[in-house]
CSV table of C-alpha atoms in Angstrom, one decimal:
chain,number,residue,atom,x,y,z
A,1,GLY,CA,53.2,-14.8,7.8
A,2,LYS,CA,53.5,-13.3,11.3
A,3,GLN,CA,50.3,-11.4,11.9
A,4,CYS,CA,46.9,-11.4,9.7
A,5,PHE,CA,43.9,-8.8,10.2
A,6,LEU,CA,40.0,-9.8,10.1
A,7,VAL,CA,36.8,-7.5,9.6
A,8,LEU,CA,34.4,-9.0,12.3
A,9,ARG,CA,30.7,-8.0,11.7
A,10,GLN,CA,28.0,-7.7,14.2
A,11,GLN,CA,24.6,-6.3,12.9
A,12,GLN,CA,25.3,-3.3,11.1
A,13,PHE,CA,28.3,-2.5,13.2
A,14,ASN,CA,32.1,-3.7,12.6
A,15,ILE,CA,35.4,-4.0,13.8
A,16,GLN,CA,39.1,-4.0,12.7
A,17,ALA,CA,40.6,-7.3,14.7
A,18,LEU,CA,43.8,-8.3,14.3
A,19,VAL,CA,46.1,-12.0,14.7
A,20,ALA,CA,49.6,-11.5,16.0
A,21,VAL,CA,52.5,-14.1,16.8
A,22,GLY,CA,53.0,-13.9,20.3
A,23,GLN,CA,52.7,-15.0,23.8
A,24,HIS,CA,48.7,-15.6,22.7
A,25,ALA,CA,49.2,-16.2,19.4
A,26,SER,CA,51.4,-19.4,17.8
A,27,LYS,CA,52.3,-19.1,14.2
A,28,GLN,CA,49.4,-22.3,13.8
A,29,MET,CA,46.7,-19.5,15.5
A,30,VAL,CA,47.1,-16.7,12.7
A,31,LYS,CA,47.8,-19.3,9.5
A,32,PHE,CA,44.2,-21.1,11.3
A,33,ALA,CA,42.3,-17.0,11.4
A,34,ALA,CA,43.8,-17.0,8.3
A,35,ASN,CA,41.5,-19.6,6.4
A,36,ILE,CA,38.2,-19.4,7.9
A,37,ASN,CA,36.1,-18.9,5.5
A,38,LYS,CA,33.9,-15.2,4.8
A,39,GLU,CA,30.9,-14.9,6.6
A,40,SER,CA,31.5,-17.8,9.2
A,41,ILE,CA,30.0,-17.4,12.8
A,42,VAL,CA,33.3,-17.3,15.3
A,43,ASP,CA,33.5,-16.1,19.1
A,44,VAL,CA,36.6,-14.3,20.0
A,45,GLU,CA,38.2,-13.3,22.9
A,46,GLY,CA,40.7,-10.4,22.9
A,47,VAL,CA,41.4,-6.5,24.5
A,48,VAL,CA,39.9,-4.0,22.3
A,49,ARG,CA,43.6,-1.2,22.1
A,50,LYS,CA,43.3,2.3,20.6
A,51,ALA,CA,44.0,2.0,17.1
A,52,HIS,CA,47.4,3.9,15.9
A,53,GLN,CA,45.0,5.9,12.9
A,54,LYS,CA,42.0,5.8,11.9
A,55,ILE,CA,40.4,2.3,10.6
A,56,GLY,CA,38.9,3.2,7.2
A,57,GLY,CA,37.0,0.3,6.2
A,58,CYS,CA,35.3,-0.3,9.0
A,59,THR,CA,32.3,1.7,11.6
A,60,GLN,CA,34.4,1.6,14.8
A,61,GLN,CA,37.4,3.4,13.0
A,62,ASP,CA,39.5,4.6,16.9
A,63,VAL,CA,39.8,1.0,17.9
A,64,GLU,CA,40.7,-2.2,16.7
A,65,LEU,CA,40.7,-5.6,18.3
A,66,HIS,CA,43.6,-7.8,19.9
A,67,VAL,CA,42.7,-11.0,19.3
A,68,GLN,CA,44.2,-14.2,22.2
A,69,ARG,CA,41.2,-17.3,21.3
A,70,ILE,CA,39.5,-17.4,18.2
A,71,TYR,CA,36.6,-19.7,17.6
A,72,VAL,CA,34.5,-21.0,14.7
A,73,ILE,CA,30.8,-21.8,16.3
A,74,SER,CA,29.4,-21.7,12.3
A,75,LEU,CA,32.0,-22.6,9.4
A,76,ALA,CA,30.1,-21.2,6.1
A,77,GLU,CA,31.0,-22.6,2.8
A,78,PRO,CA,33.9,-20.4,1.0
A,79,ARG,CA,31.9,-19.6,-2.2
A,80,LEU,CA,29.4,-17.1,-1.1
A,81,PRO,CA,26.4,-16.6,-3.5
A,82,LEU,CA,26.9,-12.6,-3.4
A,83,GLN,CA,30.5,-10.5,-1.7
A,84,LEU,CA,29.3,-8.1,1.2
A,85,ASP,CA,30.9,-5.9,0.3
A,86,ASP,CA,29.2,-5.6,-3.6
A,87,ALA,CA,26.2,-5.3,-2.4
A,88,VAL,CA,27.2,-2.3,0.1
A,89,ARG,CA,29.0,-0.4,-2.5
A,90,PRO,CA,27.5,2.8,-3.9
A,91,GLU,CA,25.7,2.2,-7.5
A,92,LEU,CA,28.0,5.4,-9.2
A,93,GLU,CA,31.4,4.3,-7.4
A,94,GLY,CA,30.7,0.2,-8.7
A,95,GLU,CA,29.7,1.9,-12.4
A,96,GLU,CA,32.9,4.9,-12.3
A,97,ASP,CA,35.6,2.4,-11.8
A,98,GLY,CA,33.9,-1.1,-12.7
A,99,ARG,CA,33.9,-2.5,-9.8
A,100,ALA,CA,31.0,-5.3,-9.5
A,101,THR,CA,27.8,-4.0,-7.4
A,102,VAL,CA,24.8,-7.3,-7.1
A,103,ASN,CA,21.3,-7.1,-8.8
A,104,GLN,CA,18.2,-7.0,-7.4
A,105,ASP,CA,17.5,-10.6,-8.4
A,106,THR,CA,20.8,-11.8,-6.6
A,107,ARG,CA,19.8,-9.8,-3.7
A,108,LEU,CA,16.2,-11.1,-3.3
A,109,ASP,CA,18.0,-14.8,-4.2
A,110,ASN,CA,19.7,-15.0,-1.3
A,111,ARG,CA,18.2,-13.0,1.0
A,112,VAL,CA,19.4,-13.9,3.8
A,113,ILE,CA,23.2,-13.5,2.7
A,114,ASP,CA,21.4,-9.7,1.8
A,115,LEU,CA,20.2,-8.7,4.4
A,116,ARG,CA,23.4,-9.1,6.6
A,117,THR,CA,25.0,-6.0,4.8
A,118,SER,CA,25.0,-2.7,7.6
A,119,THR,CA,22.1,-1.3,5.1
A,120,SER,CA,19.9,-3.9,5.2
A,121,GLN,CA,20.1,-4.2,8.9
A,122,ALA,CA,19.9,0.0,9.2
A,123,ILE,CA,16.7,-0.2,6.9
A,124,PHE,CA,14.8,-3.4,9.0
A,125,CYS,CA,16.1,-1.3,12.1
A,126,LEU,CA,14.7,1.8,11.0
A,127,GLN,CA,11.2,-0.2,9.3
A,128,SER,CA,10.5,-1.7,13.4
A,129,GLY,CA,10.8,1.6,14.5
A,130,ILE,CA,7.6,2.7,12.5
A,131,CYS,CA,5.8,0.3,13.5
A,132,GLN,CA,6.9,1.0,17.6
A,133,LEU,CA,6.4,5.0,17.1
A,134,PHE,CA,2.8,3.8,15.0
A,135,ARG,CA,1.7,1.8,18.1
A,136,GLU,CA,3.1,4.2,20.7
A,137,THR,CA,1.2,7.6,19.3
A,138,LEU,CA,-1.9,6.1,18.4
A,139,ILE,CA,-2.0,4.7,21.8
A,140,ARG,CA,-0.9,7.9,23.3
A,141,LYS,CA,-4.2,9.4,21.6
A,142,GLY,CA,-6.3,7.0,22.9
A,143,PHE,CA,-6.7,4.8,20.2
A,144,VAL,CA,-7.6,0.5,20.8
A,145,GLU,CA,-5.1,-1.7,18.6
A,146,ILE,CA,-7.3,-4.4,17.0
A,147,GLN,CA,-6.9,-8.0,14.8
A,148,THR,CA,-8.9,-8.5,11.8
A,149,PRO,CA,-9.5,-11.7,9.8
A,150,LYS,CA,-7.4,-12.6,6.4
A,151,ILE,CA,-9.7,-15.0,5.2
A,152,ILE,CA,-13.1,-13.5,4.1
A,153,SER,CA,-16.0,-14.7,2.5
A,154,ALA,CA,-16.8,-12.0,-0.2
A,155,ALA,CA,-13.9,-9.5,-1.8
A,156,SER,CA,-13.9,-6.5,0.5
A,157,GLU,CA,-14.7,-3.8,-2.0
A,158,GLY,CA,-16.3,-5.2,-4.9
A,159,GLY,CA,-13.5,-5.9,-6.8
A,160,ALA,CA,-11.0,-7.7,-8.4
A,161,ASN,CA,-7.8,-7.9,-6.9
A,162,VAL,CA,-7.7,-10.7,-4.5
A,163,PHE,CA,-6.8,-13.8,-4.1
A,164,THR,CA,-8.7,-17.0,-3.4
A,165,VAL,CA,-7.7,-19.5,-1.8
A,166,SER,CA,-9.7,-22.5,-1.3
A,167,TYR,CA,-11.7,-23.1,2.5
A,168,PHE,CA,-13.2,-26.3,2.5
A,169,LYS,CA,-15.8,-26.8,0.2
A,170,SER,CA,-16.2,-23.2,-1.1
A,171,SER,CA,-14.2,-20.8,-2.1
A,172,ALA,CA,-12.6,-18.2,0.2
A,173,TYR,CA,-10.6,-14.7,-0.5
A,174,LEU,CA,-8.0,-13.1,1.1
A,175,ALA,CA,-8.3,-8.9,2.9
A,176,GLN,CA,-7.3,-6.8,0.0
A,177,SER,CA,-7.5,-4.2,3.2
A,178,PRO,CA,-9.2,-4.8,7.0
A,179,GLN,CA,-12.2,-2.1,6.0
A,180,LEU,CA,-14.5,-3.7,7.3
A,181,TYR,CA,-13.8,-5.3,10.5
A,182,LYS,CA,-12.5,-1.7,11.3
A,183,GLN,CA,-15.3,-0.4,10.6
A,184,MET,CA,-17.5,-2.6,12.7
A,185,CYS,CA,-15.5,-1.9,15.6
A,186,ILE,CA,-16.4,2.0,15.5
A,187,CYS,CA,-20.7,0.9,14.7
A,188,ALA,CA,-19.2,-1.2,17.9
A,189,ASP,CA,-18.1,2.0,19.7
A,190,PHE,CA,-14.9,1.7,19.7
A,191,GLU,CA,-14.0,5.3,18.5
A,192,LYS,CA,-10.7,4.5,17.5
A,193,VAL,CA,-8.8,1.7,16.6
A,194,PHE,CA,-5.7,1.0,14.5
A,195,CYS,CA,-4.4,-1.9,13.5
A,196,VAL,CA,-0.7,-3.7,11.9
A,197,GLY,CA,-1.4,-6.8,9.7
A,198,PRO,CA,-0.5,-8.5,6.1
A,199,VAL,CA,-2.6,-6.6,3.2
A,200,PHE,CA,-3.0,-9.3,0.3
A,201,ARG,CA,-3.8,-6.9,-3.3
A,202,ALA,CA,-3.6,-9.6,-6.6
A,203,GLU,CA,-2.8,-7.3,-8.6
A,204,ASP,CA,-0.1,-8.1,-11.5
A,205,SER,CA,1.3,-5.0,-10.8
A,206,ASN,CA,5.5,-5.2,-12.0
A,207,THR,CA,7.0,-1.6,-11.0
A,208,HIS,CA,9.3,-0.1,-8.4
A,209,ARG,CA,6.0,0.6,-5.3
A,210,HIS,CA,3.6,-2.5,-5.6
A,211,LEU,CA,3.8,-6.1,-4.1
A,212,THR,CA,0.8,-8.5,-4.0
A,213,GLU,CA,1.8,-9.1,0.1
A,214,PHE,CA,2.6,-5.5,2.5
A,215,VAL,CA,2.3,-4.4,6.5
A,216,GLY,CA,-0.8,-2.5,6.6
A,217,LEU,CA,-0.6,0.0,9.4
A,218,ASP,CA,-4.7,0.6,8.9
A,219,ILE,CA,-6.4,3.5,11.0
A,220,GLU,CA,-10.4,4.0,11.8
A,221,MET,CA,-12.3,7.0,14.3
A,222,ALA,CA,-15.7,8.3,15.0
A,223,PHE,CA,-15.6,12.3,14.5
A,224,ASN,CA,-18.1,14.7,15.8
A,225,TYR,CA,-18.3,17.6,13.3
A,226,HIS,CA,-15.9,17.0,10.8
A,227,TYR,CA,-13.6,14.5,8.7
A,228,HIS,CA,-10.9,17.0,9.3
A,229,GLU,CA,-10.4,16.1,13.2
A,230,VAL,CA,-9.6,12.4,11.4
A,231,VAL,CA,-7.5,13.8,8.6
A,232,ASP,CA,-5.4,16.5,11.4
A,233,GLU,CA,-4.9,13.1,13.6
A,234,ILE,CA,-4.0,10.3,10.8
A,235,ALA,CA,-1.1,13.7,9.9
A,236,ASP,CA,-0.1,13.5,13.5
A,237,THR,CA,0.9,10.5,14.0
A,238,LEU,CA,3.2,10.2,10.6
A,239,VAL,CA,5.0,13.5,11.6
A,240,GLN,CA,5.6,11.7,14.8
A,241,ILE,CA,7.1,8.6,13.2
A,242,PHE,CA,8.9,11.5,11.1
A,243,LYS,CA,10.0,13.4,14.1
A,244,GLY,CA,10.8,10.4,16.0
A,245,LEU,CA,12.9,8.9,13.4
A,246,GLN,CA,14.8,12.0,13.3
A,247,GLU,CA,16.0,11.4,16.4
A,248,ARG,CA,16.1,7.7,17.6
A,249,PHE,CA,17.6,6.5,14.2
A,250,GLN,CA,20.5,8.9,13.2
A,251,THR,CA,22.4,6.1,13.0
A,252,GLU,CA,20.2,4.0,10.8
A,253,ILE,CA,19.8,6.8,8.2
A,254,GLN,CA,22.8,7.8,8.1
A,255,THR,CA,24.1,3.9,7.1
A,256,VAL,CA,21.3,3.8,4.5
A,257,ASN,CA,23.1,7.3,3.0
A,258,ARG,CA,26.7,6.0,2.4
A,259,GLN,CA,24.9,3.7,0.4
A,260,PHE,CA,21.7,5.7,-1.0
A,261,PRO,CA,22.6,8.9,-0.6
A,262,CYS,CA,19.7,11.2,0.0
A,263,GLU,CA,18.3,14.8,0.3
A,264,PRO,CA,17.1,15.0,4.8
A,265,PHE,CA,14.1,14.1,4.5
A,266,LYS,CA,11.7,17.7,5.0
A,267,PHE,CA,7.2,17.7,7.0
A,268,LEU,CA,6.0,20.7,7.8
A,269,GLU,CA,3.1,21.6,11.2
A,270,PRO,CA,0.5,21.4,10.4
A,271,THR,CA,0.9,19.8,7.4
A,272,LEU,CA,0.2,20.9,4.0
A,273,ARG,CA,-3.2,20.6,2.9
A,274,LEU,CA,-3.9,20.8,-0.7
A,275,GLU,CA,-7.5,20.8,-2.1
A,276,TYR,CA,-7.3,18.4,-5.3
A,277,ARG,CA,-8.3,21.7,-7.4
A,278,GLU,CA,-5.3,23.3,-6.5
A,279,ALA,CA,-3.3,20.3,-7.3
A,280,VAL,CA,-4.4,20.1,-10.7
A,281,ALA,CA,-4.6,24.1,-10.9
A,282,MET,CA,-0.5,23.9,-10.2
A,283,LEU,CA,0.1,21.1,-12.8
A,284,ARG,CA,-1.7,22.3,-15.6
A,285,GLU,CA,0.2,25.4,-14.5
A,286,ALA,CA,3.0,23.4,-14.7
A,287,GLY,CA,1.6,22.1,-18.9
A,288,VAL,CA,-0.3,18.9,-17.8
A,289,GLU,CA,-3.2,18.7,-19.6
A,290,MET,CA,-5.8,16.8,-17.3
A,291,GLY,CA,-9.9,17.1,-16.6
A,292,ASP,CA,-11.1,18.1,-13.0
A,293,GLU,CA,-12.7,14.7,-12.2
A,294,GLU,CA,-9.3,12.4,-13.2
A,295,ASP,CA,-7.1,11.3,-10.7
A,296,LEU,CA,-3.4,11.0,-10.7
A,297,SER,CA,-1.2,9.1,-12.9
A,298,THR,CA,1.7,8.3,-11.0
A,299,PRO,CA,3.9,10.7,-13.8
A,300,ASN,CA,1.4,13.4,-12.6
A,301,GLU,CA,2.3,12.5,-8.4
A,302,LYS,CA,5.8,12.6,-9.0
A,303,LEU,CA,5.6,15.6,-11.3
A,304,LEU,CA,3.0,17.1,-8.2
A,305,GLY,CA,5.3,16.3,-5.4
A,306,ARG,CA,8.4,18.4,-7.1
A,307,LEU,CA,6.1,21.2,-7.5
A,308,VAL,CA,5.1,20.6,-4.4
A,309,LYS,CA,8.1,21.1,-2.9
A,310,GLU,CA,9.4,24.0,-4.5
A,311,LYS,CA,6.4,26.4,-3.7
A,312,TYR,CA,6.1,24.8,-0.3
A,313,ASP,CA,9.5,22.7,1.0
A,314,THR,CA,8.2,19.8,2.3
A,315,ASP,CA,8.6,15.9,1.1
A,316,PHE,CA,5.0,15.5,3.0
A,317,TYR,CA,1.4,16.7,2.1
A,318,ILE,CA,-2.2,15.6,2.1
A,319,LEU,CA,-4.4,15.6,-0.8
A,320,ASP,CA,-8.4,16.6,0.6
A,321,LYS,CA,-11.6,16.3,-1.9
A,322,TYR,CA,-10.9,14.0,-4.4
A,323,PRO,CA,-12.9,13.5,-7.2
A,324,LEU,CA,-16.3,11.2,-6.2
A,325,ALA,CA,-15.7,9.5,-9.8
A,326,VAL,CA,-12.3,8.0,-8.9
A,327,ARG,CA,-13.2,6.7,-5.7
A,328,PRO,CA,-15.1,3.3,-4.2
A,329,PHE,CA,-18.7,3.2,-3.4
A,330,TYR,CA,-18.0,3.7,0.2
A,331,THR,CA,-16.8,7.5,-0.1
A,332,MET,CA,-18.9,9.8,1.5
A,333,PRO,CA,-20.1,12.6,-1.5
A,334,ASP,CA,-19.7,16.1,-0.5
A,335,PRO,CA,-21.9,17.5,1.0
A,336,VAL,CA,-21.3,20.7,-0.6
A,337,ASN,CA,-20.1,19.7,-4.3
A,338,PRO,CA,-22.2,16.3,-5.3
A,339,LYS,CA,-18.7,16.1,-8.0
A,340,ASN,CA,-16.8,16.0,-5.1
A,341,SER,CA,-16.0,13.4,-1.8
A,342,ASN,CA,-14.7,13.3,1.8
A,343,SER,CA,-11.5,11.4,0.9
A,344,TYR,CA,-8.1,11.9,0.7
A,345,ASP,CA,-4.8,10.8,0.1
A,346,MET,CA,-1.0,11.2,1.8
A,347,PHE,CA,2.0,11.7,0.0
A,348,MET,CA,5.7,11.3,0.4
A,349,ARG,CA,8.3,12.6,-2.1
A,350,GLY,CA,4.9,12.7,-4.4
A,351,GLU,CA,4.1,9.1,-4.2
A,352,GLU,CA,1.0,8.0,-2.7
A,353,ILE,CA,1.6,6.6,1.3
A,354,LEU,CA,-2.0,6.4,2.3
A,355,SER,CA,-5.4,6.5,0.8
A,356,GLY,CA,-8.6,7.4,3.2
A,357,ALA,CA,-12.1,8.9,3.0
A,358,GLN,CA,-15.0,9.7,6.0
A,359,ARG,CA,-17.2,6.4,4.7
A,360,ILE,CA,-20.5,6.4,3.9
A,361,HIS,CA,-21.9,5.3,7.2
A,362,ASP,CA,-26.1,5.8,6.5
A,363,PRO,CA,-27.7,1.7,5.2
A,364,GLN,CA,-29.2,3.6,2.7
A,365,LEU,CA,-26.9,5.7,0.5
A,366,LEU,CA,-24.8,2.9,0.4
A,367,THR,CA,-27.3,0.9,-1.2
A,368,GLU,CA,-27.6,3.3,-3.4
A,369,ARG,CA,-24.0,4.3,-4.0
A,370,ALA,CA,-22.8,0.7,-4.3
A,371,GLN,CA,-25.6,0.2,-7.3
A,372,HIS,CA,-24.5,3.4,-8.8
A,373,HIS,CA,-21.1,1.4,-9.4
A,374,GLY,CA,-23.0,-1.7,-10.0
A,375,ILE,CA,-21.7,-3.6,-7.3
A,376,ASP,CA,-23.8,-6.9,-5.9
A,377,LEU,CA,-25.5,-6.7,-3.4
A,378,GLU,CA,-25.6,-9.9,-2.1
A,379,LYS,CA,-21.8,-9.9,-2.0
A,380,ILE,CA,-21.5,-6.5,0.2
A,381,LYS,CA,-24.9,-7.4,2.5
A,382,ALA,CA,-23.3,-8.2,5.7
A,383,TYR,CA,-20.8,-4.7,5.2
A,384,ILE,CA,-24.1,-3.2,4.5
A,385,ASP,CA,-26.2,-4.3,7.4
A,386,SER,CA,-23.1,-3.4,9.9
A,387,PHE,CA,-25.0,0.0,9.9
A,388,ARG,CA,-28.2,-0.7,9.8
A,389,PHE,CA,-28.2,-0.3,13.8
A,390,GLY,CA,-26.4,2.7,14.2
A,391,ALA,CA,-23.3,4.0,13.7
A,392,PRO,CA,-21.3,7.4,14.3
A,393,PRO,CA,-20.1,9.4,11.4
A,394,HIS,CA,-15.9,8.2,10.6
A,395,ALA,CA,-13.0,8.4,8.7
A,396,GLY,CA,-9.2,6.3,8.5
A,397,GLY,CA,-7.1,5.2,6.0
A,398,GLY,CA,-4.1,2.6,5.0
A,399,ILE,CA,-1.0,3.2,4.8
A,400,GLY,CA,1.8,0.8,3.5
A,401,LEU,CA,4.6,0.1,6.1
A,402,GLU,CA,7.3,-0.1,3.2
A,403,ARG,CA,6.3,2.6,1.1
A,404,VAL,CA,6.8,4.8,4.3
A,405,THR,CA,9.6,3.3,4.9
A,406,MET,CA,11.3,3.6,1.4
A,407,LEU,CA,10.6,7.5,1.0
A,408,TYR,CA,11.7,8.3,5.0
A,409,LEU,CA,15.3,7.0,3.0
A,410,GLY,CA,14.9,7.9,-0.6
A,411,LEU,CA,15.1,4.9,-2.1
A,412,HIS,CA,14.0,3.5,-5.4
A,413,ASN,CA,12.6,-0.1,-5.1
A,414,VAL,CA,10.0,-1.2,-2.1
A,415,ARG,CA,11.8,-5.1,-2.4
A,416,GLN,CA,14.3,-2.6,-0.9
A,417,THR,CA,12.4,-2.5,2.4
A,418,SER,CA,10.2,-5.6,2.0
A,419,MET,CA,11.8,-8.6,4.2
A,420,PHE,CA,10.7,-11.9,1.7
A,421,PRO,CA,9.2,-9.8,-1.3
A,422,ARG,CA,6.2,-11.0,-2.6
A,423,ASP,CA,5.5,-9.9,-6.0
A,424,PRO,CA,3.8,-11.2,-9.7
A,425,LYS,CA,7.1,-13.6,-9.7
A,426,ARG,CA,8.5,-13.9,-7.1
A,427,LEU,CA,6.8,-16.9,-4.5
A,428,THR,CA,10.6,-17.1,-2.8
A,429,PRO,CA,12.8,-17.4,-0.4
């Protein structure tokens, strides 16, 4: 007829536009506008007018755009692999009224379209904010950002979870952590370092929280008296990130909440720190049978998260003093109780986001611990040698960026917070 409505979207915001027959638009122009395929790129000239009533389907609800000219810059194909309206529909709504939602594989196979949704736009703006806040906070604390090699000569932790790559006439491995290099920098007198970069894990884990390539936010620092100096520094860094997200990214948090409703993220200052034995006691009280030196299973982690939330009203806490038996060979044993170690994990909404420890900086003790774990000393010779020329006591940890984003927003799958996820079954796009 004589008018048509368009919805124009730019990143996570959209506005209603009206093309109506009048001094600026002919009937042909209305027809032309009505026939532009969804998701096409357009340039529009027009006047912003106050809307007579609130426009429910758009983020800009009080104004609309009266179009005078419209140009198609790039026409999208008429058939889209998924409809964006379906892709942002809260799953519960879709189930109730039989309307379509989009399953995860369809989203990931057509990721370019899926990333156009307001939810995806908000998720990755917020993720960018986490990186920015991580850098800002650590630089303010006097840390130096370093870049570490991702192609290495030996499996860094003596484990099997590494990808082998052909390297000229021999083999090399993709780094499963920048830890060796962070520690070498501490031995090289940098005192406090951090790095942001890809980490590779060749684990055949098809879970909601495992990827074969993810972004590691890594920290390492020397300390004077006690490894808790490092624990406190890392915890405070995360708290500064959480505060910064609350202050700067409310719009994004609310956009994601519209599709995936979730309680706001809660944390304490200073951060709650529990010893591993206290956590085991809490779990036993809730009816879980587990040994003193047993590692936490995923269900027990989640249950502990719920128990801590009920008791302390926080989504973020630290577990300290893990049993030595469940930690890697380079973990410093507890000087008071040889069954324990100076190691810690940090949790968000009952899931681990950081694993860390005081590292053994004495080459003799490191050799003994590696032998105890049955590790081939030849393979880690370079690692042990880096401590032979003086090494300050130090500790650190590695944080998974995608997990922090997922758990802060209360999402259910790490693939939602990985832009182009890699897992055992996915190598494209």
